[in-house]
DNA sequence: TTGAAAGCGATACCAA
DNA sequence: TTGGTATCGCTTTCAA
């Protein structure tokens, strides 16, 4: 480990000199591109490790017009599901040899700024887990040949792929579970200004329940809270307790709402599964804990992440393939807030 | 918005041409560096927006030998505290105009790879929230003049700063609370192979409790679980219930352990604050929920994040300042698992 | 298989 | 205040 100078970093040129070859050869060995004789290859590798050479990714990316960066747009990581999704994405991104650039956004305008910045880093792809990518921005990405994929959302933007948990399958599983366990009326809990997937989960549930004539309109209750999250669910429960119309089973758009609703009911002296049934979404760690043991739909974040990366890579190679909408199967995890029937148990 | 070519991106040269100036002038206007006449400045800005020009950060970073990237090393984001810390860091990083590069690591060797990769992107700083930076790697960072700062840990590595919640203050607050509420024996719950801060919290607590002769050694119980997290805490409670030695108040290294322990006790028919008291650490959202309402030490993630960025920036300007160890004040949030005394309430 | 050389796109120094 | 130019470090033809 010797240094030519103190603060100058080791370049391919330095390695080339020590190995007695041209810097082109060095580039070839490290990028596994052109051909290089086994013997010189060894010499170069040796020289490189002696000097502690490492590729400058900025220079590499500049030249290739593409970095090994992947931009990830997230929001509200305080929601355990969202952080577990990010965790899965990170692990997949790293496994494939990329490096994640992550940005948390609040509003739609920030999303725009962010995507723009991603393109300035010449990322190999953009993953959107929050908000909807503005059509014209996506166009910019396409111009730079940067693939974009959205998770748990779906819009008709050409050239953008979407990977989404199968909400229809979830609705089917949930309604089946409610029916099998004797419910004669059901409810849907979501918050005002919900995400695309929240709304979609509600729509598919309603479709299954009402359009298929399983229940009447009057046996279906829709609760839309002002607030999101635990507190939203909790308040919804307090309001619910004050009103007359009650239902046997409640399906919630996400885990936070479900836990909050359950706790709110408990504060009023009601509990599941004694007084009602409740099924959540997400299957976050928290929902499995003793104090909740929530029956819930499980989203498979790791296959979601894998599919996302696959979409990114395939579209990276061929930008003109048609838009894809991949649905990831979900599972129903039956715990304590809904009785065991013939469904899968955990 | 016109395009000279279809897929080539707009460069400073293009802008210069359209504005009828040199590309040096363009660079000056956008990097706010050298001087440029107001009139030409306007011309350039106009030309730039007409073409949709955006700086190529790869080229910029290559030239400046420094990107506006900041590397963040995280682990186990499934722990709500860790994800809230990341959230705070992201928000601060973005607020200061940087862009976060985040990597999740499992073991020490991955940490090494990761830091190395960060340097290859010529990051402006590295934030370590997990694991301890190997000394020789840090040396590499120093050579590249990349500042490194660790959160909630402390080692004696020259040139690396640390920002940490004030564990001593926490121990003081907790012991005071236990004493004021009549405890005559106390316990400490942590897991085997805990992080630096976990161990440090235990040590300071023991020091306050025993070394200051508040309690005898025999009135102090140390519970070290095999597993971390909720499940670790839960099992610890089950074991605890089987043993004879009992204590009045239990202080936990983190929120997950605390919730698990509390639930485990409940499974055995005991609850706080009736049968015992319990105080957690972290103040994650979950601990505030109705099912837990855990009395807990609150860590201030946002000032932590601010301090971290400050450390990064100051050391970026002057790499030779002495090592800093900043302690962030904590608060005791009294909820339900420990009675209200004269302390602050929430 | 190898090396020379022309970029990639921006910055910064220096002379005008 | 400006523009010319060397430079940052790597990749990639193109000849040899």
mmCIF file with all atom_site columns, C-alpha atoms in Angstrom, chain A residues 290, chain B residues 237-238 241 262-272 274-276:
data_model
loop_
_atom_site.group_PDB
_atom_site.id
_atom_site.type_symbol
_atom_site.label_atom_id
_atom_site.label_alt_id
_atom_site.label_comp_id
_atom_site.label_asym_id
_atom_site.label_entity_id
_atom_site.label_seq_id
_atom_site.pdbx_PDB_ins_code
_atom_site.Cartn_x
_atom_site.Cartn_y
_atom_site.Cartn_z
_atom_site.occupancy
_atom_site.B_iso_or_equiv
_atom_site.pdbx_formal_charge
_atom_site.auth_seq_id
_atom_site.auth_comp_id
_atom_site.auth_asym_id
_atom_site.auth_atom_id
_atom_site.pdbx_PDB_model_num
ATOM 1  C CA . UNK A 1 290 ? -50.092 -10.256 21.653 1.00 0.00 ? 290 UNK A CA 1
ATOM 2  C CA . UNK B 2 237 ? -41.247 -12.084 30.655 1.00 0.00 ? 237 UNK B CA 1
ATOM 3  C CA . UNK B 2 238 ? -42.241 -15.724 30.551 1.00 0.00 ? 238 UNK B CA 1
ATOM 4  C CA . UNK B 2 241 ? -42.513 -15.188 35.759 1.00 0.00 ? 241 UNK B CA 1
ATOM 5  C CA . UNK B 2 262 ? -45.222 -6.069  28.895 1.00 0.00 ? 262 UNK B CA 1
ATOM 6  C CA . UNK B 2 263 ? -47.239 -8.377  26.673 1.00 0.00 ? 263 UNK B CA 1
ATOM 7  C CA . UNK B 2 264 ? -45.439 -11.418 28.023 1.00 0.00 ? 264 UNK B CA 1
ATOM 8  C CA . UNK B 2 265 ? -46.345 -10.381 31.552 1.00 0.00 ? 265 UNK B CA 1
ATOM 9  C CA . UNK B 2 266 ? -49.940 -9.894  30.511 1.00 0.00 ? 266 UNK B CA 1
ATOM 10 C CA . UNK B 2 267 ? -50.028 -13.367 29.076 1.00 0.00 ? 267 UNK B CA 1
ATOM 11 C CA . UNK B 2 268 ? -49.093 -14.516 32.558 1.00 0.00 ? 268 UNK B CA 1
ATOM 12 C CA . UNK B 2 269 ? -51.792 -12.454 34.154 1.00 0.00 ? 269 UNK B CA 1
ATOM 13 C CA . UNK B 2 270 ? -49.673 -9.551  35.327 1.00 0.00 ? 270 UNK B CA 1
ATOM 14 C CA . UNK B 2 271 ? -49.936 -5.990  34.147 1.00 0.00 ? 271 UNK B CA 1
ATOM 15 C CA . UNK B 2 272 ? -48.359 -2.608  34.659 1.00 0.00 ? 272 UNK B CA 1
ATOM 16 C CA . UNK B 2 274 ? -50.616 -2.723  38.956 1.00 0.00 ? 274 UNK B CA 1
ATOM 17 C CA . UNK B 2 275 ? -48.117 -5.526  39.452 1.00 0.00 ? 275 UNK B CA 1
ATOM 18 C CA . UNK B 2 276 ? -44.937 -3.822  38.353 1.00 0.00 ? 276 UNK B CA 1
#
